[in-house]
Amino acid sequence: SKSGVDLLSHVALRARQSGALLATCSDDQYWDALVTSLTATPSPVRVTVDISTGTVDVSEGDAVAAATSSSSAKAAAGAVSLSPVDTSISSWAVAPAEYAPGVVGGKSSNLATLAQLASEISSITGVDVRVPQSIAMPFGSLERTLAMPENADASSALDEALTALDAATDNDGTLSALANAQSAVLQLQMPDGLAAEVAASAQTAGLTSLASASSDDWWPAVRQVWASKWNLRAHSSRVALGVAEADLQMAVLLMEVVPSDYAFVLHSRNPVNTDDESVLGEVVVGLGETLVGNHPGSAMRFTAAAPEQVIVAALPSKLEAMKMTESSVICRSDSNGEDLENFAGAGLYDSFMTNGVSTHTVNYANEPLLWDASFCTSLGGKLAGVAKTLEILLGAPQDIEGAVVGDVVYLLQARPQQL
């Protein structure tokens, strides 16, 4: 990459988990030469890194060795098993009390656990910890929607696309089949009764912004989440893991968007050096997409062996921040192939906000996250305390995403950290 990589972004997490080389090159001349070399070599390549000089050499690779390595990786990945699902659920929407294994995926289940623990974390740390309101569309909702008579054409188009995907022998064929699969899902009409059930469930859960919203605001986002099952990134991962298309099920978590002053990702065990039990955290201004999506620039990065032992390792330089302009709901992918004990699946599938988000240039002249050292260490200490407390309560290191609004810390997601 020509730009820096946030250590806790989704792409960095996937690279560490897969053992892939992920490096940054800030030298324009060397970068241009490297791109030219890679572009001119259509066959497999071998990348050799000399850590003593920092140089990277690209040479023609051995196709047999590459195939063997790929097969070995797939064999190792085969240890990943998808969570079992119950597709017989008759409800279109479920509240947090109904977030049970098999009904929804890891995101929803873990969010319900966080809601149960929030008050205990607050009591232990002295930090006001909260969890946003949510409901979920359970496993089987996509399949039930496809089975409706009004969606017969879309269902047929999806079947044709998946047949073509299975038969594809080159990149163009794969890309075309995936695009057709996504197009078919995006044409789905809403079944009768779905909107009313979502509104009622949202009202019960206290998610008033969704309860009062028009289905025109959130139904397109739900379809986009379902369609993301067939993006290239997710499909390639399933092929590598040996996961059949039909085995991957997609629930949808509809969650209140927190109007973040700051967003963060925390690993309660330093992923760069797992012998180091300190917390590693990254913080950005505004919503968290600029961090997990690895937008240009760097997050504020810190480590903390204890809440009172915060070391700021990098200052923020993200050029832009995302902010809410009105209340919004985010429709989040919640498959049975994410947030597993031995596989995070971070960022494989997509999430979409319904409305109310703008992007603006960060004014660092007035931003304490850059110039106020005491603010940074205080914030880092507060977050480190939450992270370590959550690790203790859940019995394992955690990968945590959240937001800060004033003095309140919102926990948006937690999953077992991949070490």
Coordinates of C-alpha atoms in Angstrom, one line a residue:
S1 CA 0.0 0.0 0.0
K2 CA 1.2 3.5 -0.8
S3 CA -0.6 4.9 2.2
G4 CA -0.3 3.9 5.9
V5 CA -2.3 1.1 7.3
D6 CA -4.2 1.4 10.6
L7 CA -3.2 -1.7 12.6
L8 CA -6.7 -2.4 13.7
S9 CA -8.5 -1.8 10.4
H10 CA -10.4 -4.7 8.8
V11 CA -7.8 -5.2 6.1
A12 CA -4.9 -5.4 8.6
L13 CA -6.9 -7.9 10.7
R14 CA -7.5 -10.1 7.7
A15 CA -3.9 -9.9 6.6
R16 CA -2.6 -11.0 10.0
Q17 CA -5.1 -13.8 10.2
S18 CA -4.2 -15.1 6.7
G19 CA -0.5 -14.6 7.1
A20 CA -0.4 -12.2 4.1
L21 CA 2.3 -9.6 3.6
L22 CA 0.9 -6.1 4.2
A23 CA 3.5 -3.3 3.8
T24 CA 3.6 0.4 3.3
C25 CA 5.9 2.2 0.8
S26 CA 6.2 6.0 1.0
D27 CA 8.9 6.4 -1.6
D28 CA 7.2 7.4 -4.8
Q29 CA 10.0 6.3 -7.1
Y30 CA 10.3 2.9 -5.5
W31 CA 6.5 2.4 -5.4
D32 CA 6.2 3.2 -9.1
A33 CA 8.9 0.7 -9.9
L34 CA 7.2 -2.0 -7.8
V35 CA 3.8 -1.4 -9.5
T36 CA 5.5 -1.6 -12.9
S37 CA 7.2 -4.9 -12.0
L38 CA 4.0 -6.5 -10.7
T39 CA 2.0 -5.3 -13.7
A40 CA 4.6 -6.7 -16.1
T41 CA 4.5 -10.2 -14.4
P42 CA 1.2 -11.9 -15.1
S43 CA 2.4 -15.2 -13.6
P44 CA 2.7 -16.0 -9.9
V45 CA 5.4 -13.9 -8.2
R46 CA 7.6 -14.4 -5.2
V47 CA 8.0 -11.3 -2.9
T48 CA 11.2 -11.3 -0.8
V49 CA 11.7 -8.7 2.0
D50 CA 15.1 -7.9 3.3
I51 CA 14.4 -6.6 6.8
S52 CA 17.9 -5.4 7.3
T53 CA 17.7 -2.9 4.4
G54 CA 13.9 -2.6 4.0
T55 CA 14.0 -3.5 0.3
V56 CA 11.5 -5.6 -1.5
D57 CA 12.4 -7.9 -4.4
V58 CA 9.8 -9.2 -6.8
S59 CA 10.7 -12.3 -9.0
E60 CA 8.9 -14.9 -10.9
G61 CA 7.3 -17.5 -8.6
D62 CA 7.0 -21.2 -8.8
A63 CA 3.4 -22.1 -9.8
V64 CA 3.6 -25.6 -8.2
A65 CA 4.9 -24.1 -4.9
A66 CA 2.1 -21.5 -5.1
A67 CA -0.5 -24.1 -5.6
T68 CA 0.9 -26.2 -2.7
S69 CA 0.9 -23.2 -0.5
S70 CA -2.6 -22.4 -1.4
S71 CA -3.7 -26.0 -0.8
S72 CA -2.0 -25.9 2.6
A73 CA -3.7 -22.7 3.5
K74 CA -7.1 -24.1 2.5
A75 CA -6.5 -27.2 4.6
A76 CA -5.7 -25.1 7.6
A77 CA -8.7 -22.9 6.9
G78 CA -10.8 -26.0 6.9
A79 CA -10.7 -26.0 10.7
V80 CA -13.1 -23.1 10.5
S81 CA -16.7 -24.3 10.9
L82 CA -19.7 -22.1 10.4
S83 CA -22.2 -21.6 13.2
P84 CA -25.3 -23.8 12.9
V85 CA -28.5 -21.9 11.9
D86 CA -32.2 -22.4 12.5
T87 CA -34.0 -21.2 9.3
S88 CA -37.4 -22.2 10.6
I89 CA -38.0 -18.9 12.5
S90 CA -41.3 -17.5 11.4
S91 CA -40.7 -13.9 12.6
W92 CA -39.3 -11.2 10.3
A93 CA -37.8 -9.4 13.2
V94 CA -36.5 -10.3 16.7
A95 CA -35.6 -8.1 19.7
P96 CA -32.4 -8.4 21.7
A97 CA -34.0 -10.8 24.2
E98 CA -34.5 -13.2 21.3
Y99 CA -30.9 -13.0 20.0
A100 CA -30.1 -16.7 20.4
P101 CA -27.4 -18.8 18.6
G102 CA -28.8 -20.2 15.4
V103 CA -31.4 -17.4 15.2
V104 CA -28.9 -14.6 14.5
G105 CA -25.2 -14.3 14.0
G106 CA -22.3 -13.3 16.2
K107 CA -22.7 -9.6 15.9
S108 CA -26.2 -9.6 17.3
S109 CA -25.5 -12.3 19.9
N110 CA -22.4 -10.4 21.1
L111 CA -24.3 -7.1 21.2
A112 CA -26.9 -8.6 23.5
T113 CA -24.1 -9.9 25.7
L114 CA -22.6 -6.4 25.8
A115 CA -25.9 -4.9 26.8
Q116 CA -26.1 -7.4 29.8
L117 CA -22.6 -6.5 30.9
A118 CA -22.7 -2.7 30.4
S119 CA -23.8 -1.8 33.9
E120 CA -21.2 -4.2 35.5
I121 CA -18.4 -2.7 33.4
S122 CA -19.5 0.8 34.4
S123 CA -19.5 -0.3 38.1
I124 CA -16.0 -1.7 37.8
T125 CA -14.4 1.0 35.8
G126 CA -16.3 4.1 36.8
V127 CA -17.0 4.8 33.1
D128 CA -20.5 5.3 31.8
V129 CA -20.8 2.4 29.3
R130 CA -23.8 1.9 27.1
V131 CA -24.9 -0.2 24.1
P132 CA -27.1 1.1 21.3
Q133 CA -30.6 -0.1 20.7
S134 CA -31.2 -2.7 18.0
I135 CA -33.3 -5.4 16.4
A136 CA -32.4 -8.1 13.9
M137 CA -33.9 -9.9 10.9
P138 CA -33.1 -13.6 11.6
F139 CA -31.5 -16.3 9.5
G140 CA -33.8 -17.5 6.8
S141 CA -35.3 -14.0 6.1
L142 CA -33.6 -13.8 2.7
E143 CA -34.7 -17.3 1.7
R144 CA -38.3 -16.6 2.8
T145 CA -38.3 -13.4 0.8
L146 CA -36.9 -15.2 -2.3
A147 CA -39.7 -17.8 -2.0
M148 CA -42.5 -15.2 -2.2
P149 CA -44.5 -15.3 -5.5
E150 CA -43.8 -11.6 -6.1
N151 CA -40.1 -12.4 -6.2
A152 CA -40.2 -15.4 -8.6
D153 CA -38.3 -13.5 -11.3
A154 CA -35.6 -12.3 -8.9
S155 CA -35.3 -15.8 -7.4
S156 CA -34.9 -17.4 -10.9
A157 CA -32.3 -14.8 -11.8
L158 CA -30.3 -15.5 -8.6
D159 CA -30.4 -19.3 -9.4
E160 CA -29.1 -18.6 -12.9
A161 CA -26.3 -16.4 -11.5
L162 CA -25.2 -19.0 -9.0
T163 CA -25.2 -21.8 -11.6
A164 CA -23.0 -19.5 -13.7
L165 CA -20.8 -18.8 -10.7
D166 CA -20.3 -22.5 -10.1
A167 CA -19.3 -23.1 -13.7
A168 CA -17.0 -20.0 -14.0
T169 CA -13.5 -20.9 -15.1
D170 CA -11.9 -17.4 -15.2
N171 CA -12.0 -14.1 -13.5
D172 CA -14.4 -12.4 -16.0
G173 CA -16.9 -15.2 -15.6
T174 CA -16.7 -15.1 -11.8
L175 CA -17.1 -11.3 -11.7
S176 CA -20.1 -11.4 -14.1
A177 CA -21.9 -14.1 -12.1
L178 CA -21.3 -12.3 -8.8
A179 CA -22.7 -9.0 -10.3
N180 CA -25.8 -10.8 -11.6
A181 CA -26.4 -12.4 -8.2
Q182 CA -26.2 -9.1 -6.5
S183 CA -28.5 -7.5 -9.0
A184 CA -31.1 -10.2 -8.5
V185 CA -31.1 -9.6 -4.7
L186 CA -31.4 -5.9 -5.1
Q187 CA -34.6 -6.4 -7.1
L188 CA -36.4 -8.1 -4.2
Q189 CA -39.8 -6.8 -3.2
M190 CA -40.7 -6.5 0.4
P191 CA -43.1 -9.3 1.6
D192 CA -46.4 -8.3 3.1
G193 CA -46.3 -7.8 6.8
L194 CA -42.5 -7.4 7.1
A195 CA -42.5 -3.6 7.5
A196 CA -45.2 -3.7 10.2
E197 CA -43.3 -6.4 12.1
V198 CA -40.0 -4.5 11.9
A199 CA -41.7 -1.3 13.2
A200 CA -43.4 -3.2 16.1
S201 CA -40.2 -4.9 17.1
A202 CA -38.2 -1.6 16.9
Q203 CA -40.8 0.1 19.1
T204 CA -40.6 -2.7 21.7
A205 CA -36.8 -2.4 21.7
G206 CA -36.8 1.3 22.1
L207 CA -35.3 1.9 18.6
T208 CA -37.7 4.8 17.9
S209 CA -35.9 6.1 14.9
L210 CA -36.5 2.8 13.1
A211 CA -40.0 2.4 14.4
S212 CA -41.1 5.7 12.9
A213 CA -39.1 5.4 9.7
S214 CA -40.5 4.7 6.3
S215 CA -39.6 1.2 4.9
D216 CA -38.2 3.1 1.9
D217 CA -35.4 4.3 4.3
W218 CA -34.2 0.9 5.4
W219 CA -35.4 -1.8 2.9
P220 CA -32.8 -0.8 0.3
A221 CA -30.1 -1.1 2.9
V222 CA -31.3 -4.6 4.0
R223 CA -31.2 -5.8 0.4
Q224 CA -27.7 -4.4 0.0
V225 CA -26.5 -6.3 3.1
W226 CA -28.0 -9.5 1.6
A227 CA -26.4 -8.8 -1.8
S228 CA -23.0 -8.4 -0.1
K229 CA -23.0 -12.2 0.3
W230 CA -21.9 -12.2 -3.3
N231 CA -19.2 -9.5 -3.3
L232 CA -15.8 -10.7 -4.7
R233 CA -14.1 -10.4 -1.3
A234 CA -16.6 -12.6 0.5
H235 CA -16.8 -15.2 -2.4
S236 CA -13.1 -15.5 -2.5
S237 CA -12.9 -16.1 1.2
R238 CA -15.6 -18.9 1.0
V239 CA -13.7 -20.6 -1.8
A240 CA -10.5 -20.5 0.2
L241 CA -12.3 -21.9 3.2
G242 CA -14.2 -24.5 1.3
V243 CA -17.6 -23.1 2.3
A244 CA -20.5 -23.9 0.1
E245 CA -22.7 -21.0 -1.1
A246 CA -25.8 -22.5 0.5
D247 CA -24.1 -22.9 3.9
L248 CA -23.5 -19.2 4.4
Q249 CA -26.6 -17.7 5.9
M250 CA -27.1 -13.9 6.4
A251 CA -29.1 -12.3 9.2
V252 CA -29.2 -8.5 9.4
L253 CA -28.6 -6.4 12.5
L254 CA -30.5 -3.1 12.4
M255 CA -28.8 -0.9 15.0
E256 CA -29.0 2.7 16.1
V257 CA -26.1 4.8 14.8
V258 CA -24.3 6.5 17.7
P259 CA -23.5 10.2 16.9
S260 CA -19.8 9.7 17.7
D261 CA -17.4 12.4 18.8
Y262 CA -14.7 9.7 18.4
A263 CA -14.7 6.1 17.3
F264 CA -12.3 3.4 18.4
V265 CA -11.1 -0.1 17.9
L266 CA -9.4 -1.9 20.9
H267 CA -7.6 -5.2 21.1
S268 CA -7.3 -6.1 24.7
R269 CA -4.2 -8.1 23.9
N270 CA -1.6 -6.4 21.7
P271 CA -1.9 -8.2 18.3
V272 CA 1.5 -7.0 17.1
N273 CA 3.3 -8.8 20.0
T274 CA 1.0 -11.3 21.7
D275 CA 3.5 -11.8 24.5
D276 CA 2.6 -8.2 25.5
E277 CA -0.6 -8.2 27.4
S278 CA -1.1 -4.4 27.1
V279 CA -4.1 -3.0 25.3
L280 CA -3.6 -1.6 21.7
G281 CA -6.1 1.0 20.7
E282 CA -6.8 3.3 17.7
V283 CA -9.1 6.3 17.8
V284 CA -10.4 8.6 15.0
V285 CA -12.6 11.7 14.9
G286 CA -16.2 11.0 14.0
L287 CA -17.7 7.7 12.9
G288 CA -15.6 4.5 12.8
E289 CA -15.8 3.8 9.1
T290 CA -12.6 5.9 8.5
L291 CA -10.8 3.6 10.9
V292 CA -12.1 0.1 10.1
G293 CA -12.1 1.0 6.4
N294 CA -8.5 2.2 6.5
H295 CA -9.2 5.6 5.0
P296 CA -6.2 7.8 4.1
G297 CA -4.2 9.0 7.1
S298 CA -3.5 7.5 10.5
A299 CA -5.6 7.0 13.6
M300 CA -4.4 8.1 17.0
R301 CA -2.7 4.9 18.3
F302 CA -1.9 4.0 21.9
T303 CA -0.8 1.2 24.1
A304 CA -1.7 0.7 27.8
A305 CA -0.3 -1.8 30.2
A306 CA -2.8 -0.4 32.7
P307 CA -5.3 2.5 32.5
E308 CA -2.7 4.8 34.2
Q309 CA 0.1 3.7 31.9
V310 CA -0.9 5.0 28.5
I311 CA 1.7 5.5 25.8
V312 CA 0.6 7.5 22.7
A313 CA 2.4 5.7 19.8
A314 CA 1.0 7.7 16.8
L315 CA -0.9 11.0 16.3
P316 CA -4.0 11.2 14.2
S317 CA -3.8 12.4 10.6
K318 CA -7.0 11.3 8.9
L319 CA -7.9 14.0 6.4
E320 CA -11.6 13.5 6.7
A321 CA -14.2 12.5 9.3
M322 CA -17.7 11.2 9.0
K323 CA -20.4 12.8 11.1
M324 CA -24.2 12.2 11.5
T325 CA -26.5 15.0 10.3
E326 CA -29.7 13.3 11.5
S327 CA -30.7 10.2 13.4
S328 CA -29.9 7.0 11.4
V329 CA -29.9 3.3 11.5
I330 CA -27.2 1.0 10.2
C331 CA -28.1 -2.3 8.6
R332 CA -25.1 -4.6 9.5
S333 CA -24.2 -8.0 8.0
D334 CA -24.6 -10.7 10.6
S335 CA -23.7 -14.0 8.9
N336 CA -22.9 -17.4 10.4
G337 CA -19.4 -17.0 9.0
E338 CA -18.3 -14.0 11.1
D339 CA -17.2 -13.4 14.7
L340 CA -16.3 -17.0 15.2
E341 CA -13.9 -18.3 17.9
N342 CA -11.2 -19.0 15.3
F343 CA -12.2 -16.7 12.4
A344 CA -13.2 -13.0 12.6
G345 CA -14.3 -12.5 9.0
A346 CA -13.8 -8.8 9.6
G347 CA -15.2 -6.7 6.7
L348 CA -16.0 -9.6 4.4
Y349 CA -19.6 -8.6 4.2
D350 CA -21.0 -5.1 4.0
S351 CA -23.1 -2.8 6.2
F352 CA -25.1 0.2 5.1
M353 CA -26.5 3.3 6.9
T354 CA -30.0 4.5 6.0
N355 CA -29.3 8.2 5.9
G356 CA -27.9 11.2 7.7
V357 CA -24.1 11.0 7.3
S358 CA -21.8 13.6 5.9
T359 CA -18.0 13.8 5.4
H360 CA -15.9 16.8 6.2
T361 CA -12.3 17.8 6.6
V362 CA -10.9 17.5 10.1
N363 CA -9.8 20.8 11.6
Y364 CA -6.9 19.6 13.7
A365 CA -6.1 23.1 14.9
N366 CA -9.0 22.7 17.3
E367 CA -8.8 19.0 17.8
P368 CA -7.6 17.8 21.3
L369 CA -7.0 14.3 19.9
L370 CA -3.9 15.8 18.2
W371 CA -2.5 18.5 20.5
D372 CA -3.8 17.8 24.0
A373 CA -1.6 15.0 25.6
S374 CA -3.6 14.8 28.8
F375 CA -6.8 14.4 26.8
C376 CA -5.3 11.5 24.8
T377 CA -3.9 9.7 27.9
S378 CA -7.1 10.2 29.8
L379 CA -9.2 8.8 26.9
G380 CA -6.7 6.0 26.3
G381 CA -6.8 5.0 30.0
K382 CA -10.6 5.0 30.1
L383 CA -10.8 2.8 27.0
A384 CA -8.0 0.5 28.2
G385 CA -9.9 0.0 31.5
V386 CA -13.1 -1.0 29.6
A387 CA -11.2 -3.3 27.3
K388 CA -9.4 -5.2 30.1
T389 CA -12.6 -5.5 32.1
L390 CA -14.5 -6.9 29.2
E391 CA -11.6 -9.4 28.6
I392 CA -11.9 -10.6 32.2
L393 CA -15.7 -10.8 32.1
L394 CA -15.8 -12.8 28.8
G395 CA -12.8 -14.9 29.7
A396 CA -10.7 -14.2 26.6
P397 CA -9.0 -11.3 24.7
Q398 CA -11.5 -9.2 22.8
D399 CA -11.6 -7.2 19.6
I400 CA -13.8 -4.3 20.4
E401 CA -15.4 -1.5 18.3
G402 CA -17.1 1.5 19.9
A403 CA -17.8 5.2 20.1
V404 CA -17.3 8.1 22.5
V405 CA -20.1 10.7 22.9
G406 CA -19.1 13.2 25.6
D407 CA -18.2 11.2 28.6
V408 CA -20.2 8.1 27.5
V409 CA -18.5 5.1 25.9
Y410 CA -20.7 3.1 23.6
L411 CA -19.8 -0.6 22.9
L412 CA -20.9 -1.4 19.3
Q413 CA -19.3 -4.7 18.8
A414 CA -17.0 -7.3 20.5
R415 CA -15.7 -10.6 19.3
P416 CA -13.0 -13.0 20.3
Q417 CA -9.6 -11.6 19.3
Q418 CA -7.7 -13.6 16.8
L419 CA -4.2 -14.2 18.2

